[in-house]
Amino acid sequence: MAKYSYFYDIHEKCGIVGVFGHPEAANLTYLGLYALQHRGQEGSGICSSDGTKLYLEKSLGLVAEIFNEKVLEKLPGHIAIGHNRYSTAGSSTLENVQPLLATFSLGNIAIAHNGNLIEFESLREKLERDGAIFQSTSDSEIILHLIARARNEDIYERVANAVKQVKGAFSLLLMTEKDLIAIRDPYGIRPLCLGQLKEGYIIASETCAFDLVGATYIRDIYPGEMLIVNEDGIKSIKIFNNTCKAYCVFEFIYFSRPDSYIFDHTCVNTVRKELGRQLAREQAIDADIVIPVPDSGVPAALGYAEKSGIPFEFGLIRNHYVGRTFIEPKQSIRHFGVKVKLNPVRDVLKNKRVVVVDDSIVRGTTSKKIVKMIREIGGAKEVHMRISSPPTIGPCFYGIDTPTRQELIASSHKVEEIRKYITADSLGYLSIEGLKKVIPNSNSYCMACFTGKYPIEFESKKYSQLELFS
Ligand code: AMP
């Protein structure tokens, strides 16, 4: 079972949505969360306001399981924020499902957070020593306590003051009875996009949330910006002096939906496909077919096939309905592993020299099982693994659930050793130079998972580390 090696609960891979100025704000937020389900499946919540009062509904489960007409009726008003929480790790308790809501001297405030704060433990301990009572094990709750304790008369100043005390990755949505407030950390690590609705505004982690509600993508919330949306209109305040941008490159590689535009209007699908083309330039091989590991490997495989001239086929079919509730039989057929999700198409693979394109190798377990499946069940003659990102050597401390460094196979093994482990006939990764060539303005990106160079300093020994896929 996946677990945290530390008591606190870290937010990772979450999706957030906020709406202002629409009579059905909660309904639109629900649709946005639905579109962002890939960013978190453990639990969801929506907080709404009718201008006088905040209403909160949250639960464990998928968006479609939690919200129905009855629940949405309990969320009236023209302002709402929502949050999807990630599923495979952390304590699955309702208290940790966001938005988190608090009452303090200036009224009520709710928060939805995507990203990880770093070195927050000492801040939390200090707050607890000063008498703060925490309701969750979430790092995001710290921001609420800091807001409550700030001395500023003005709520916006209080919020700015609070976020200036934390460090790490934060794309935040906050709301009071009257305001929707969006904040992005000075590095802009996680995406956060502003959209125009016919009536009002929408702010979401990715633009795929805009399409479902007919919103137009205006721009990103800028790194270091606090954007206040209320009856007076939109006000942008620069609350951090930007150091340098450090957008997360893994959003392009794996996280975001291909139909989204993130990080200064960049299409995820276009980048992924070009990563595949670049991979074909760097890692050519004689083969009969190119197949993707669905879904995340599909655009890169299309790019690889296009550039190499090798026909693209679907050689693995994904079952999209495998949920958290899947029960493995205890006795007879054990260790379903990847077989539950993926099944080979024998007719496509039989006696073929196959190039398999995936977006990344983390521990190597997925690739190992896939190669075995393609060869043994699919009947492929040769299996050549191609990865549309460089070797993953560093864990992410800013919001992606990578396992500890020791568990990242590429942190301690050479490509040839990994090839042997996954039993492929050949293995080829994209180079870091190739990645930089493909990503527009690549200097504005955090590539720590591939380079080991972290843009925000931290005491790594003290930092809690997430263990995934265990
Ligand atoms: P592994 O079996 O540990 O090597 O995992 C590699 C597989 O996990 C690849 O198919 C990736 O698409 C997928 N993957 C990469 N990063 C993540 C992540 N942060 N969360 C879930 N799956 C991931």
Coordinates of C-alpha atoms in Angstrom, one line a residue, residues 238-464:
K238 CA 2.3 41.4 -8.0
I239 CA 3.0 40.0 -4.6
F240 CA 6.4 38.4 -5.3
N241 CA 9.4 39.8 -7.1
N242 CA 9.9 37.0 -9.6
T243 CA 13.2 35.3 -9.4
C244 CA 13.1 33.0 -12.4
K245 CA 10.3 30.9 -13.8
A246 CA 10.4 27.2 -13.1
Y247 CA 7.3 25.7 -14.9
C248 CA 7.1 21.9 -14.3
V249 CA 8.2 20.2 -17.5
F250 CA 6.4 17.0 -16.4
E251 CA 3.1 18.7 -16.9
F252 CA 3.9 18.3 -20.6
I253 CA 5.3 14.9 -20.4
Y254 CA 2.7 13.1 -18.3
F255 CA 0.4 15.2 -16.2
S256 CA -1.8 17.5 -18.2
R257 CA -4.4 16.5 -20.7
P258 CA -3.2 16.7 -24.3
D259 CA -6.1 18.9 -25.2
S260 CA -5.0 21.5 -22.7
Y261 CA -3.1 24.7 -23.3
I262 CA -0.9 25.6 -20.3
F263 CA 2.2 27.6 -19.6
D264 CA 1.8 30.7 -21.8
H265 CA -0.7 29.1 -24.3
T266 CA 1.3 26.0 -25.1
C267 CA -0.6 23.0 -26.4
V268 CA 0.2 19.9 -24.5
N269 CA -0.5 17.6 -27.5
T270 CA 1.7 19.5 -29.8
V271 CA 4.6 19.3 -27.3
R272 CA 4.1 15.6 -26.7
K273 CA 4.0 14.8 -30.4
E274 CA 7.2 16.8 -31.1
L275 CA 8.9 14.9 -28.2
G276 CA 8.0 11.8 -30.1
R277 CA 9.5 13.2 -33.3
Q278 CA 12.7 14.2 -31.5
L279 CA 12.8 10.8 -29.9
A280 CA 12.7 9.2 -33.4
R281 CA 15.5 11.5 -34.5
E282 CA 17.7 10.5 -31.6
Q283 CA 16.7 6.8 -31.1
A284 CA 16.0 5.3 -34.5
I285 CA 15.5 1.6 -34.9
D286 CA 14.4 -0.8 -37.7
A287 CA 11.0 -2.0 -36.8
D288 CA 7.6 -3.0 -38.3
I289 CA 5.2 -1.0 -36.1
V290 CA 5.1 1.8 -33.5
I291 CA 2.7 1.3 -30.6
P292 CA 1.9 3.6 -27.7
V293 CA 1.5 2.8 -24.0
P294 CA -2.0 4.3 -23.7
D295 CA -3.0 6.9 -22.9
S296 CA -0.1 9.1 -22.0
G297 CA 2.2 7.6 -24.7
V298 CA -0.1 8.2 -27.6
P299 CA 0.9 11.6 -28.9
A300 CA 4.6 10.8 -28.6
A301 CA 4.1 7.5 -30.4
L302 CA 2.3 9.3 -33.2
G303 CA 5.2 11.7 -33.5
Y304 CA 7.7 8.9 -33.5
A305 CA 5.8 7.0 -36.2
E306 CA 5.4 10.1 -38.3
K307 CA 9.1 11.0 -38.2
S308 CA 10.4 7.4 -38.5
G309 CA 7.9 6.4 -41.2
I310 CA 7.1 3.2 -39.3
P311 CA 3.3 2.5 -39.2
F312 CA 1.4 3.5 -36.0
E313 CA -0.8 0.8 -34.5
F314 CA -2.8 0.3 -31.3
G315 CA -1.1 -2.8 -29.9
L316 CA -2.2 -2.3 -26.3
I317 CA -5.8 -1.5 -25.3
R318 CA -6.5 0.2 -22.1
N319 CA -9.5 -0.5 -19.9
H320 CA -10.6 3.0 -18.9
Y321 CA -13.0 1.8 -16.2
V322 CA -10.5 0.3 -13.8
G323 CA -11.2 2.3 -10.6
R324 CA -10.1 2.3 -7.0
T325 CA -12.7 -0.4 -6.3
F326 CA -11.1 -3.1 -8.4
I327 CA -10.8 -6.3 -6.2
E328 CA -8.2 -8.8 -7.0
P329 CA -9.1 -12.4 -6.3
K330 CA -7.1 -13.6 -3.3
Q331 CA -6.3 -17.1 -4.3
S332 CA -6.6 -18.2 -7.9
I333 CA -5.3 -15.5 -10.3
R334 CA -3.1 -13.1 -8.4
H335 CA -0.9 -10.2 -9.3
F336 CA -2.9 -8.6 -12.1
G337 CA -0.7 -5.6 -12.1
V338 CA -0.7 -3.9 -15.4
K339 CA -2.9 -6.6 -17.0
V340 CA -6.0 -5.1 -15.4
K341 CA -5.3 -1.8 -17.3
L342 CA -3.7 -3.0 -20.5
N343 CA -4.2 -5.9 -22.8
P344 CA -2.3 -6.7 -26.0
V345 CA -3.9 -6.9 -29.5
R346 CA -2.4 -10.2 -30.7
D347 CA -3.2 -9.7 -34.4
V348 CA -1.3 -6.4 -34.4
L349 CA 1.8 -7.7 -32.5
K350 CA 2.3 -11.3 -33.8
N351 CA 5.8 -11.8 -35.3
K352 CA 6.4 -8.1 -35.4
R353 CA 9.4 -6.0 -34.5
V354 CA 7.6 -3.5 -32.2
V355 CA 8.7 0.0 -31.0
V356 CA 6.8 0.7 -27.8
V357 CA 6.6 4.4 -26.8
D358 CA 5.9 5.5 -23.3
D359 CA 6.3 8.9 -21.7
S360 CA 8.5 7.9 -18.7
I361 CA 10.0 5.1 -16.7
V362 CA 9.8 5.6 -12.9
R363 CA 10.6 2.3 -11.2
G364 CA 10.6 0.3 -14.3
T365 CA 7.9 -2.1 -13.2
T366 CA 5.3 -1.0 -15.8
S367 CA 7.8 -1.3 -18.7
K368 CA 9.0 -4.7 -17.5
K369 CA 5.4 -6.0 -17.5
I370 CA 4.5 -4.4 -20.8
V371 CA 7.5 -5.9 -22.6
K372 CA 6.7 -9.3 -21.2
M373 CA 3.1 -9.0 -22.2
I374 CA 3.9 -7.8 -25.8
R375 CA 6.3 -10.6 -26.3
E376 CA 4.6 -13.5 -24.5
I377 CA 0.9 -12.8 -25.0
G378 CA 1.2 -10.6 -28.1
G379 CA 3.8 -12.8 -29.8
A380 CA 6.1 -9.9 -30.9
K381 CA 9.4 -10.9 -32.4
E382 CA 11.3 -7.9 -31.0
V383 CA 10.4 -5.3 -28.4
H384 CA 12.1 -1.9 -28.6
M385 CA 11.2 0.5 -25.7
R386 CA 11.4 4.2 -26.5
I387 CA 10.8 6.8 -23.8
S388 CA 9.8 10.4 -24.7
S389 CA 11.6 11.9 -21.7
P390 CA 15.1 11.7 -20.3
P391 CA 15.9 9.2 -17.5
T392 CA 14.0 10.2 -14.3
I393 CA 16.8 10.6 -11.7
G394 CA 15.4 13.0 -9.2
P395 CA 12.2 12.9 -7.0
C396 CA 9.9 15.8 -7.3
F397 CA 9.3 18.0 -4.2
Y398 CA 7.0 20.4 -5.9
G399 CA 3.8 18.4 -6.5
I400 CA 4.5 15.3 -8.5
D401 CA 4.2 12.0 -6.8
T402 CA 7.5 10.4 -7.7
P403 CA 9.0 7.8 -5.3
T404 CA 12.2 8.3 -3.4
R405 CA 15.4 8.6 -5.3
Q406 CA 16.5 5.1 -4.5
E407 CA 13.3 3.8 -6.1
L408 CA 13.8 5.7 -9.3
I409 CA 15.5 3.0 -11.4
A410 CA 17.5 5.5 -13.5
S411 CA 19.0 7.2 -10.4
S412 CA 21.2 4.2 -9.8
H413 CA 21.2 2.2 -13.1
K414 CA 22.6 2.8 -16.6
V415 CA 20.4 2.6 -19.6
E416 CA 21.8 -0.8 -20.5
E417 CA 21.1 -2.1 -17.0
I418 CA 17.5 -0.8 -17.2
R419 CA 17.1 -2.5 -20.6
K420 CA 18.2 -5.8 -19.2
Y421 CA 15.8 -5.3 -16.2
I422 CA 12.8 -4.6 -18.4
T423 CA 13.9 -7.4 -20.8
A424 CA 13.6 -5.2 -24.0
D425 CA 15.7 -5.8 -27.1
S426 CA 16.6 -2.2 -27.0
L427 CA 15.9 0.9 -24.8
G428 CA 16.2 4.5 -25.8
Y429 CA 15.4 7.7 -23.9
L430 CA 15.1 11.2 -25.2
S431 CA 18.2 13.3 -24.3
I432 CA 18.0 16.4 -22.1
E433 CA 19.2 18.5 -25.0
G434 CA 16.4 17.0 -27.1
L435 CA 13.8 17.9 -24.5
K436 CA 15.1 21.4 -24.3
K437 CA 14.9 21.7 -28.0
V438 CA 11.3 20.8 -28.0
I439 CA 10.0 22.8 -25.0
P440 CA 9.4 26.5 -26.0
N441 CA 11.5 28.8 -23.7
S442 CA 13.0 25.8 -22.0
N443 CA 15.0 28.0 -19.6
S444 CA 11.7 28.8 -17.9
Y445 CA 11.2 25.2 -16.8
C446 CA 12.0 23.1 -13.8
M447 CA 13.6 19.8 -15.1
A448 CA 14.9 18.7 -11.7
C449 CA 13.4 15.2 -12.2
F450 CA 15.8 14.8 -15.2
T451 CA 18.7 17.0 -14.2
G452 CA 18.7 16.8 -10.4
K453 CA 18.9 20.6 -10.3
Y454 CA 16.2 22.0 -8.0
P455 CA 15.1 25.6 -8.5
I456 CA 14.0 26.1 -4.9
E457 CA 16.6 25.3 -2.3
F458 CA 15.6 23.0 0.6
E459 CA 17.2 20.8 3.2
S460 CA 16.6 17.6 1.4
K461 CA 17.4 15.3 4.4
K462 CA 14.6 16.8 6.4
Y463 CA 12.1 16.8 3.6
S464 CA 9.4 14.2 3.8

